[in-house]
Every structure is written in C-alpha cells, then in structure tokens.
XYZ file of C-alpha atoms in Angstrom:
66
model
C 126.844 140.200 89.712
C 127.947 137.830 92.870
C 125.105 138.993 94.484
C 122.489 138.408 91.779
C 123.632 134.747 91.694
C 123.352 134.208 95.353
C 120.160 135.781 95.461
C 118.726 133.687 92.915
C 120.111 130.561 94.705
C 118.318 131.984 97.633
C 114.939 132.946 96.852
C 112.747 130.059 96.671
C 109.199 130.499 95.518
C 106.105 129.060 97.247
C 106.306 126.070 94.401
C 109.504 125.098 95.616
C 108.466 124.936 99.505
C 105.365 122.986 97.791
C 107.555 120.285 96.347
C 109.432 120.400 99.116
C 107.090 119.005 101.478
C 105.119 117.013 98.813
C 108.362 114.836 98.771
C 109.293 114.674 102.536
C 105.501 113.460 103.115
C 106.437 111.091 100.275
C 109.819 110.134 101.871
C 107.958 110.078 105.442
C 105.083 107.606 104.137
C 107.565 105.417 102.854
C 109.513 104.831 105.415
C 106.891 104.354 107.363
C 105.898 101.414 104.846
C 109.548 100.000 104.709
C 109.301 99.920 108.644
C 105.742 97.956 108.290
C 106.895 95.607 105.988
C 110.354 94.305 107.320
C 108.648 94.739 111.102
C 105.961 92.308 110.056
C 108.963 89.078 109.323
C 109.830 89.780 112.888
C 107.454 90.034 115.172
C 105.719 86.784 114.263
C 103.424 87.213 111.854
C 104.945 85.153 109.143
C 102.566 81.854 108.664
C 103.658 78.900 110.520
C 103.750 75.413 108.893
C 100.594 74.303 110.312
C 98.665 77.176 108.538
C 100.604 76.334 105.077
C 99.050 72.908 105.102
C 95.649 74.241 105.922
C 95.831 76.635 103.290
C 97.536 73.644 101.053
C 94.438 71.370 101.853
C 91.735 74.356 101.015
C 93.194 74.803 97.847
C 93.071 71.390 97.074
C 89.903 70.678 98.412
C 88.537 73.815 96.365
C 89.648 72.558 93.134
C 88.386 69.144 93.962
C 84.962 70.376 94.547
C 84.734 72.937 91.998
C-alpha cells in the first residue's frame, strides 16, 4: 500500500514535465522583464528635465496648431 502511494507521488507523466518547463520559461522570461524594467531607472535612461519641457512644449504646441 506504502509503496503504491510513493509510486504515484513519483511517476510523473510527460504533461507534468510539460508544465513544468512551460512555467520555468514563464518564471525565466519574467525575471528577465523585472530585471529590464528596474535596470532601466538606473542606468540613466529616465528623461531628464530638459526633455520634459520639450515634450511639455510639443504638446502644447500640437494642440495649439491642431
């Protein structure tokens, strides 16, 4: 009977090894995002002042014009 059990907690099937991977590409892929995002805030690429009133005056300019 002890057997039985730890046989059946033991015996994966080929759906199982499927999902397995399905969700460590998923879990690799989104690390890989989280590591993008919070990456991008520190190496510099956050918009500087100058560019926010460019972009600021753009806008305005756009709905001026239009």
């Amino acid at each position: 009977m002890v057997d039985q059990r730890i046989e059946r907690i033991y015996s994966y099937t080929i759906a199982d090894k499927w999902n397995f991977r399905k969700n460590m590409v998923r879990l690799v892929l989104t690390v890989i995002l989280l590591v993008l995002v919070t990456a991008c805030g520190s190496i510099g690429l956050l918009p500087t002042s100058d560019l926010v009133q460019k972009a600021i005056a753009l806008g305005l300019e756009v709905r001026f014009v239009a």
